[in-house]
PDB file of C-alpha atoms in Angstrom:
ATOM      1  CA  UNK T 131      96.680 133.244 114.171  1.00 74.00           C
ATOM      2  CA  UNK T 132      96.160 129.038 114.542  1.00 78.00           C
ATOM      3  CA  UNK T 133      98.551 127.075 115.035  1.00 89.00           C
ATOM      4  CA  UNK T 134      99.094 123.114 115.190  1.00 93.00           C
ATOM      5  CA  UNK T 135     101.560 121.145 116.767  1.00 94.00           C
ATOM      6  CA  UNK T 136     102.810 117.916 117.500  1.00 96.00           C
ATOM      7  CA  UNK T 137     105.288 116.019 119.001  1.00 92.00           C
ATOM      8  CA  UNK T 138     107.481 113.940 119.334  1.00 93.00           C
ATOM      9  CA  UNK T 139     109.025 114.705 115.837  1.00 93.00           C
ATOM     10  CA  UNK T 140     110.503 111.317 115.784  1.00 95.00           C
ATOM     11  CA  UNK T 141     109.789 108.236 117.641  1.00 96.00           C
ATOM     12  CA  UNK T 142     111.673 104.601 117.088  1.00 97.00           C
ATOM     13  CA  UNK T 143     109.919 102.199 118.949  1.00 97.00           C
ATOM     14  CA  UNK T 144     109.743  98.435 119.017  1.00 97.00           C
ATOM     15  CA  UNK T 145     107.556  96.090 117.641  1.00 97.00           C
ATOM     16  CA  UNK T 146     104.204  95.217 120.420  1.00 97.00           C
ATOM     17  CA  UNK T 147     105.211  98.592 122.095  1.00 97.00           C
ATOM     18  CA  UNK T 148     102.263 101.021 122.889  1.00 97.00           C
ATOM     19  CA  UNK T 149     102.330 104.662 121.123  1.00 96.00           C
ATOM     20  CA  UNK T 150     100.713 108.176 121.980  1.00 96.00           C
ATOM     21  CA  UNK T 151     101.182 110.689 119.503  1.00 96.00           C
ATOM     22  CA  UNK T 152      99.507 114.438 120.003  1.00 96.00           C
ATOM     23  CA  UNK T 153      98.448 117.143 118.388  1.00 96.00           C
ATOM     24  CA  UNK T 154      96.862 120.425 119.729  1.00 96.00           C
ATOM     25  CA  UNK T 155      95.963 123.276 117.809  1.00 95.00           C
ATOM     26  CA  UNK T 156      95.996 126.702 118.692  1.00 92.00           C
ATOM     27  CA  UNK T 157      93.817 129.874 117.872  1.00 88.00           C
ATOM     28  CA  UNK T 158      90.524 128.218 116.804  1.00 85.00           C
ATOM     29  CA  UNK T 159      87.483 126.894 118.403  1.00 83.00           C
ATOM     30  CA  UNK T 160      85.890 123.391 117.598  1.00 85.00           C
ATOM     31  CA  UNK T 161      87.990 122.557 114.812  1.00 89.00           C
ATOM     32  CA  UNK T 162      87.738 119.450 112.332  1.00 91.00           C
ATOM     33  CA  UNK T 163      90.852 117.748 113.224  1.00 94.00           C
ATOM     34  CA  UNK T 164      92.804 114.686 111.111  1.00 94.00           C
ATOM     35  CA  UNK T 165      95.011 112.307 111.436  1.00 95.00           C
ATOM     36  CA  UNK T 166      96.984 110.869 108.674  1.00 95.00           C
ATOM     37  CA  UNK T 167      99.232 108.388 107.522  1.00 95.00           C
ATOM     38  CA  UNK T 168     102.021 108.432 104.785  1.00 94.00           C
ATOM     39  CA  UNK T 169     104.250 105.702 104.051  1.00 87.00           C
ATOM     40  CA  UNK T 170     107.298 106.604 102.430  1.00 80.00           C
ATOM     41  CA  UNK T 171     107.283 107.859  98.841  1.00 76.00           C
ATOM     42  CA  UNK T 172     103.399 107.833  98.829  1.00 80.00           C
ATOM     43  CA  UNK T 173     100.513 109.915  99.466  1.00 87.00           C
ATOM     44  CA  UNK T 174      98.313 110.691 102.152  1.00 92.00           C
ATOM     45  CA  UNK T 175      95.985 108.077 103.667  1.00 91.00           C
ATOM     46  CA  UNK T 176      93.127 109.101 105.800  1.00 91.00           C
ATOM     47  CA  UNK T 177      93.088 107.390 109.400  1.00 93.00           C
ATOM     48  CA  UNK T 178      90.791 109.224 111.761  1.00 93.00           C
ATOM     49  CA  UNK T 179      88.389 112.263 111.689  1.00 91.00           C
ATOM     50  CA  UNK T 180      86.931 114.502 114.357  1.00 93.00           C
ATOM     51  CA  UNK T 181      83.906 117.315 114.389  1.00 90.00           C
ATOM     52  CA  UNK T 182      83.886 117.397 118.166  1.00 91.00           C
ATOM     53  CA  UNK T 183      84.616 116.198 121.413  1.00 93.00           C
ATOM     54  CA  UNK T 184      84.581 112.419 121.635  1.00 91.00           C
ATOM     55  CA  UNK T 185      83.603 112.373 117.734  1.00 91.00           C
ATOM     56  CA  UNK T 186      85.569 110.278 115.686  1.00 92.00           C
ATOM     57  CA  UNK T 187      85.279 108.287 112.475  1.00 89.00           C
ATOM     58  CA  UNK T 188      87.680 105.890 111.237  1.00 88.00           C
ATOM     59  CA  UNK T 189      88.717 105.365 107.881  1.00 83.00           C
ATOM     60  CA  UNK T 190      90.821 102.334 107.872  1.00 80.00           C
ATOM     61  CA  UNK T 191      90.215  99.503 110.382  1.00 64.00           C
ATOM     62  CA  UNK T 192      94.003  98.912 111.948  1.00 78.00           C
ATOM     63  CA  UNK T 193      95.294  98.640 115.136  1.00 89.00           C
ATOM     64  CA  UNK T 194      95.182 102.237 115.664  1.00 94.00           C
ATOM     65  CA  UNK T 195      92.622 104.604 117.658  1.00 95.00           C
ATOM     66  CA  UNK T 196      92.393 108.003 118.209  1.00 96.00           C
ATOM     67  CA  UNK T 197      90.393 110.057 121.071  1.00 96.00           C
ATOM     68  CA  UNK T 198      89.750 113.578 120.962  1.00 96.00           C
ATOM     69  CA  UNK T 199      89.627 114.433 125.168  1.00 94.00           C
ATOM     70  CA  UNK T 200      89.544 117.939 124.580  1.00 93.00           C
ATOM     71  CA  UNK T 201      88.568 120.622 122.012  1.00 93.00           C
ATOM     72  CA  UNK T 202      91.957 121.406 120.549  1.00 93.00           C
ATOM     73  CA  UNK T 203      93.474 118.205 121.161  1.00 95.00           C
ATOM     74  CA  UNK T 204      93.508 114.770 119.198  1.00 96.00           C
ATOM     75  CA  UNK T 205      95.445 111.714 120.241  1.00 97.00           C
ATOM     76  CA  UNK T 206      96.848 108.875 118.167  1.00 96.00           C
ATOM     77  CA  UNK T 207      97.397 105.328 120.089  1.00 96.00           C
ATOM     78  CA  UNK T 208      98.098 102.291 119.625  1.00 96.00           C
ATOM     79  CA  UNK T 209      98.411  99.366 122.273  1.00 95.00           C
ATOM     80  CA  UNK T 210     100.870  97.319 120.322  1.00 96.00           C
ATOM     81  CA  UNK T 211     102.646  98.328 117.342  1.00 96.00           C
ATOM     82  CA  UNK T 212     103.043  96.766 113.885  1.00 95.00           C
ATOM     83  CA  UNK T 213     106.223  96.904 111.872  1.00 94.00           C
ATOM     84  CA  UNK T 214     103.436  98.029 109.183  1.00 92.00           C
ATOM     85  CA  UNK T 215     102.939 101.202 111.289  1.00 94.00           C
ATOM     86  CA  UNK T 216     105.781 102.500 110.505  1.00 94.00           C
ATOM     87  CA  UNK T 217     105.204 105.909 108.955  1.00 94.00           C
ATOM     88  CA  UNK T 218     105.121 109.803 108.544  1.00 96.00           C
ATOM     89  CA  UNK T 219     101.636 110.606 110.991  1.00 97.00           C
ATOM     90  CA  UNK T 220     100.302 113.731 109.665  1.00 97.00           C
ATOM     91  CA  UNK T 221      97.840 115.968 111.636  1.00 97.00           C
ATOM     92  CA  UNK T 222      95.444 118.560 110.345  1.00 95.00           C
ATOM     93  CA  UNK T 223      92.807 120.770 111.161  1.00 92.00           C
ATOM     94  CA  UNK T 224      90.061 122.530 108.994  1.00 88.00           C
ATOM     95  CA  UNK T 225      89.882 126.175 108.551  1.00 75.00           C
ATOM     96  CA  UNK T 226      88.231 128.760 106.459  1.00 68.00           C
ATOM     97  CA  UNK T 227      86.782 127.733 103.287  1.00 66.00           C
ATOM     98  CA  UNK T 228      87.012 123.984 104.365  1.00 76.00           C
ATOM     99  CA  UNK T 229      91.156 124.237 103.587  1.00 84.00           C
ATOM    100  CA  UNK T 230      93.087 122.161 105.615  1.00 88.00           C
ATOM    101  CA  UNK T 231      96.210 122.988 107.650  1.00 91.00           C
ATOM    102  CA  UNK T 232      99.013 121.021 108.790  1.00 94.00           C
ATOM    103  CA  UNK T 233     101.200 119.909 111.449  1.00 95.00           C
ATOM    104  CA  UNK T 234     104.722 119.297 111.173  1.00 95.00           C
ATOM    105  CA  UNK T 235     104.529 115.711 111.195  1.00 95.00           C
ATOM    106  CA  UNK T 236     106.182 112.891 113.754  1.00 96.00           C
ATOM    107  CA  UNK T 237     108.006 110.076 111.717  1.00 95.00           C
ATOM    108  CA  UNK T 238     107.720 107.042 113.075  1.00 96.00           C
ATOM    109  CA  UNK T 239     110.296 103.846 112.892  1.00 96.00           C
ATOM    110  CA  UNK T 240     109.135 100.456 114.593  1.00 96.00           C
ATOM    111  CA  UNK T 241     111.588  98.304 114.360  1.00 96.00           C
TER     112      UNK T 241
ATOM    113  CA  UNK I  44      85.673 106.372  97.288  1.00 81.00           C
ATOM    114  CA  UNK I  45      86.844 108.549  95.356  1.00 89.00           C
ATOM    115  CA  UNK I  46      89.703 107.818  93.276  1.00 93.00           C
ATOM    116  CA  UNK I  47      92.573 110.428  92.475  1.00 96.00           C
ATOM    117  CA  UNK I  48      95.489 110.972  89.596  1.00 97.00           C
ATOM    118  CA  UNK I  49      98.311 112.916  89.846  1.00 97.00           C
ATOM    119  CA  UNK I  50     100.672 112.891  86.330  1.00 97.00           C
ATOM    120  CA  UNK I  51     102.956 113.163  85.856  1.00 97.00           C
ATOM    121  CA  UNK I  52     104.764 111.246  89.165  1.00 96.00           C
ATOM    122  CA  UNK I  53     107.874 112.501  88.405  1.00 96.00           C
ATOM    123  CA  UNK I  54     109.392 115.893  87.137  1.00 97.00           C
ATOM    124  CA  UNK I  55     112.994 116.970  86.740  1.00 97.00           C
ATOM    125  CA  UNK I  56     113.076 121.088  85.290  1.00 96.00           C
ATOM    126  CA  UNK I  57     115.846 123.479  84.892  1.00 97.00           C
ATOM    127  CA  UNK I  58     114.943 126.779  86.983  1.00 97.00           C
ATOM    128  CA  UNK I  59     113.134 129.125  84.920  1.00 97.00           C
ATOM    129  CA  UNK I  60     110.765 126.726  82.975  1.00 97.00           C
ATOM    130  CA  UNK I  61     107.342 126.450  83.483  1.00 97.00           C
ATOM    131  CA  UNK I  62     105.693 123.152  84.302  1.00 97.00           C
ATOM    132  CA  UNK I  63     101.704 121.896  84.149  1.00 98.00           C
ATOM    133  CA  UNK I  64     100.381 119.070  86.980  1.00 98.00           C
ATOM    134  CA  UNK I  65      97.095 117.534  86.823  1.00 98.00           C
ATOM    135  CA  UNK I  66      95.054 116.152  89.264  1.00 98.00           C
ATOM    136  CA  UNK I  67      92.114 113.591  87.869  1.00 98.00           C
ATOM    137  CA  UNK I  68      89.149 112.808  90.169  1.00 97.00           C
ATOM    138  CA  UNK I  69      86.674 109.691  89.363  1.00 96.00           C
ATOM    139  CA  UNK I  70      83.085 111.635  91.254  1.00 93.00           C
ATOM    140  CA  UNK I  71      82.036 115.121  91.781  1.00 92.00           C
ATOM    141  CA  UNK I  72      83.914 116.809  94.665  1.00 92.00           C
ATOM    142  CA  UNK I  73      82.853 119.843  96.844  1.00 89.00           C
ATOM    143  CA  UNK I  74      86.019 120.529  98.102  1.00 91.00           C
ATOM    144  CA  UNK I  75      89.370 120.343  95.895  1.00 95.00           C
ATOM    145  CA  UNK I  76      92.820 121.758  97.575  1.00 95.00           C
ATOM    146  CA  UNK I  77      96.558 121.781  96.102  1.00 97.00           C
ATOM    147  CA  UNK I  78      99.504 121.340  98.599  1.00 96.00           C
ATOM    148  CA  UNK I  79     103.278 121.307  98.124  1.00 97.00           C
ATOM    149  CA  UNK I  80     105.090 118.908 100.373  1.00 96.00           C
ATOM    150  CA  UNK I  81     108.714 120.335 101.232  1.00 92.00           C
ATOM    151  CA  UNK I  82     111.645 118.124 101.783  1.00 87.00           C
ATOM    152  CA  UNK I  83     110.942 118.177 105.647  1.00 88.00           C
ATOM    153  CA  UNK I  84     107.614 117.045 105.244  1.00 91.00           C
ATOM    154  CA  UNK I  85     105.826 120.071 105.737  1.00 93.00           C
ATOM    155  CA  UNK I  86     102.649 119.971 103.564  1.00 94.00           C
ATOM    156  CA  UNK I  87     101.805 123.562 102.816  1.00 94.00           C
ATOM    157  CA  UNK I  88      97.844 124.494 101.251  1.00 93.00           C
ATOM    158  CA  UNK I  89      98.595 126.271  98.083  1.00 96.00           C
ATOM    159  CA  UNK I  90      94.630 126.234  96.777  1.00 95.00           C
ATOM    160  CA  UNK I  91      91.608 126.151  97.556  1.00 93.00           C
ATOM    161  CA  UNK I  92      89.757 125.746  94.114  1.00 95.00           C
ATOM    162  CA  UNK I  93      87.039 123.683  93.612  1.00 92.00           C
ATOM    163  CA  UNK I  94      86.070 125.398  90.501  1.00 95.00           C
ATOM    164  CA  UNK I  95      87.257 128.233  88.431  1.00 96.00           C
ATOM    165  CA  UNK I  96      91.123 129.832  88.361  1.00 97.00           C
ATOM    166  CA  UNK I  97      93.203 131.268  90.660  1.00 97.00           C
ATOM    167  CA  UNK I  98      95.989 132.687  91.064  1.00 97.00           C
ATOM    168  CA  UNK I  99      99.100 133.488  93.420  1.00 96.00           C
ATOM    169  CA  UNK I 100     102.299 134.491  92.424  1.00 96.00           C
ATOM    170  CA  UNK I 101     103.821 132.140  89.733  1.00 97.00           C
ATOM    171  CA  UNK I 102     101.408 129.340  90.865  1.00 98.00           C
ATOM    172  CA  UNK I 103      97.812 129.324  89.718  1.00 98.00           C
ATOM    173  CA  UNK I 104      95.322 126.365  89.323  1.00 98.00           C
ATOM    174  CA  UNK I 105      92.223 125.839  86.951  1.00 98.00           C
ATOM    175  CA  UNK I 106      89.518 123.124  88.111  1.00 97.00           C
ATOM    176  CA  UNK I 107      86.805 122.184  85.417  1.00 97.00           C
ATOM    177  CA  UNK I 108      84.414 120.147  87.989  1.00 94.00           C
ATOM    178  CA  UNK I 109      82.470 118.979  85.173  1.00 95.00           C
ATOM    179  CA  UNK I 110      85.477 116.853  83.463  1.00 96.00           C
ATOM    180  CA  UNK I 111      87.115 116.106  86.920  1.00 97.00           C
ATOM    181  CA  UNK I 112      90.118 117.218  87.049  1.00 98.00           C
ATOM    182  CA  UNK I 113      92.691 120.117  87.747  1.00 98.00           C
ATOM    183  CA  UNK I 114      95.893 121.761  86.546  1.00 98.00           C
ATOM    184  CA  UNK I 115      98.911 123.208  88.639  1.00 98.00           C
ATOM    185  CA  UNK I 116     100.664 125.565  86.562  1.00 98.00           C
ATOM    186  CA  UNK I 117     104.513 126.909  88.248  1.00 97.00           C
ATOM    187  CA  UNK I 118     105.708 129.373  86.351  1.00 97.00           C
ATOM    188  CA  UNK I 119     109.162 130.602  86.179  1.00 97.00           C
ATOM    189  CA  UNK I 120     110.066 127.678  88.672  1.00 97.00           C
ATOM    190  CA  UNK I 121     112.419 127.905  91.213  1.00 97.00           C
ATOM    191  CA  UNK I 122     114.951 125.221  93.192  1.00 96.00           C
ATOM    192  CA  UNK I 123     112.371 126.471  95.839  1.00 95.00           C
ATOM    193  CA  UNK I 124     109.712 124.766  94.161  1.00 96.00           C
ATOM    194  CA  UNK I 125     110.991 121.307  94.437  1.00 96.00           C
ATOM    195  CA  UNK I 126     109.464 118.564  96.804  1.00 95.00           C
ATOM    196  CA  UNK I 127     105.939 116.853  96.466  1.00 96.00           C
ATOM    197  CA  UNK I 128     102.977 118.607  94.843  1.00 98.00           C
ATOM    198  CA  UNK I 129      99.400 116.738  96.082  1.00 97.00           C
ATOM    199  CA  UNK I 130      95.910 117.020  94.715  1.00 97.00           C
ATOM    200  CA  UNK I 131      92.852 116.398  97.544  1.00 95.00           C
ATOM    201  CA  UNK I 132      89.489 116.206  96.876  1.00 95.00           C
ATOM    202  CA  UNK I 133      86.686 115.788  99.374  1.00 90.00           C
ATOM    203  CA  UNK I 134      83.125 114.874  98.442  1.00 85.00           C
ATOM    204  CA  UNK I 135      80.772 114.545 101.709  1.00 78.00           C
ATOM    205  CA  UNK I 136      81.275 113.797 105.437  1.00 70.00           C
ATOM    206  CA  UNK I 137      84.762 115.486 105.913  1.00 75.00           C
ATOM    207  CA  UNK I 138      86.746 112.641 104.433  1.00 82.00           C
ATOM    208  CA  UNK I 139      90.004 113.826 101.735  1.00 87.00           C
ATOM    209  CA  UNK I 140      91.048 111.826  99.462  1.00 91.00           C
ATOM    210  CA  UNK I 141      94.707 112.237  98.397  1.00 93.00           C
ATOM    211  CA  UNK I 142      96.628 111.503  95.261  1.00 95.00           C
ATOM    212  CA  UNK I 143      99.945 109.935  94.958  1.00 94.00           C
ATOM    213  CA  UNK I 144     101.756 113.260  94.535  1.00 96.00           C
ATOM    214  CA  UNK I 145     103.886 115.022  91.164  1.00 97.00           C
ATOM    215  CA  UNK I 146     107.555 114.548  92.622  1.00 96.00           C
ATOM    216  CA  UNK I 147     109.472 118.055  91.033  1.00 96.00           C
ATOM    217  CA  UNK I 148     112.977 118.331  91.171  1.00 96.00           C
ATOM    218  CA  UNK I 149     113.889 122.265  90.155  1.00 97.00           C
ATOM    219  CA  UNK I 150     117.706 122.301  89.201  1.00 97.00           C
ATOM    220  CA  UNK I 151     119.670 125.460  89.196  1.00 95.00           C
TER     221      UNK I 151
END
């Protein structure tokens, strides 16, 4: 069976620090992979998408990237954090029938 | 893009009713999902209905593409059921759009 994970769960980090968050998924080949954002209390915003290796699309022009160095595995970065980054990062990859399944999150506090 | 609806945003029931959520979408989608968001933040994929009815359990979903939108229906509910309930459509080039969530609070 698949399986996504990420890590860290939570991260507090200051303001102009640098960030790497990862996710890798497990069980599948050549997955879509996702990375979103939720602020608290909200929905889900859309950051970064992936069909492939060194594919991505972004969504919202920020101070964020993402790379995709391997088939299973999609990075978050930054190279100097926001206070506005602060946030629940969501990833996700896309299975059967186009549904979407997700990781278990990594909340992050810049303060 | 596309703009999504959830109603209502909040939702307080007593265990044991039954509750309706709809999800309003502003294009045609080819891809609509239903997730439930529990208090950890774990966003679980309920449906996968972008037309049509289906069901599971005490949960099932109608879509009517043609008037853009689609109900949740929880049944029976459960202190379970509480957290975030989110509607996400997806029209073309792999990109979901989200709602703002129904917010149910299931007291015992």
């Amino acid at each position: 069976s698949q399986t996504i994970h990420q890590w860290p769960a939570t991260l507090v980090q200051p303001v102009g620090s640098p960030l790497s968050l990862e996710c890798t998924v497990e069980g599948t080949s050549n997955p879509n992979l996702y990375w979103y954002r939720q602020a608290a209390g909200r929905g889900l915003q859309l950051l970064f998408y992936s069909v492939g290796i060194g594919q991505i699309s972004s969504e919202v022009p920020q101070n964020l990237s993402a790379s995709r160095p391997q088939d299973r595995q999609f990075i978050l970065s930054s190279k100097k954090l926001l206070l506005s980054d602060s946030g629940f990062y969501l990833c996700a990859w896309q299975g059967l029938q186009e549904t979407q399944y997700f990781g278990p999150g990594t909340r992050l506090l810049v303060l | 893009g596309i703009q999504v609806e959830q109603s209502p945003p909040d939702l307080i029931l007593q265990e044991g009713a039954n509750s309706t959520l709809r999800c309003n979408f502003s294009d045609s989608v080819n891809n609509l999902q239903w997730f439930h968001q529990n208090p950890w933040g774990q966003l679980i994929n309920l449906f996968y209905i972008p037309s049509g009815t289906k069901q599971n359990g005490r949960l099932s979903a109608t879509t009517v593409a043609t008037e853009r939108y689609s109900l949740l229906y929880i049944s029976s509910s459960q202190t379970t059921d509480s957290g975030v309930y989110f509607c996400a459509v997806e029209k073309n080039f792999n990109k979901f759009y989200f709602g703002s969530g129904t917010k149910l609070n299931v007291k015992p």
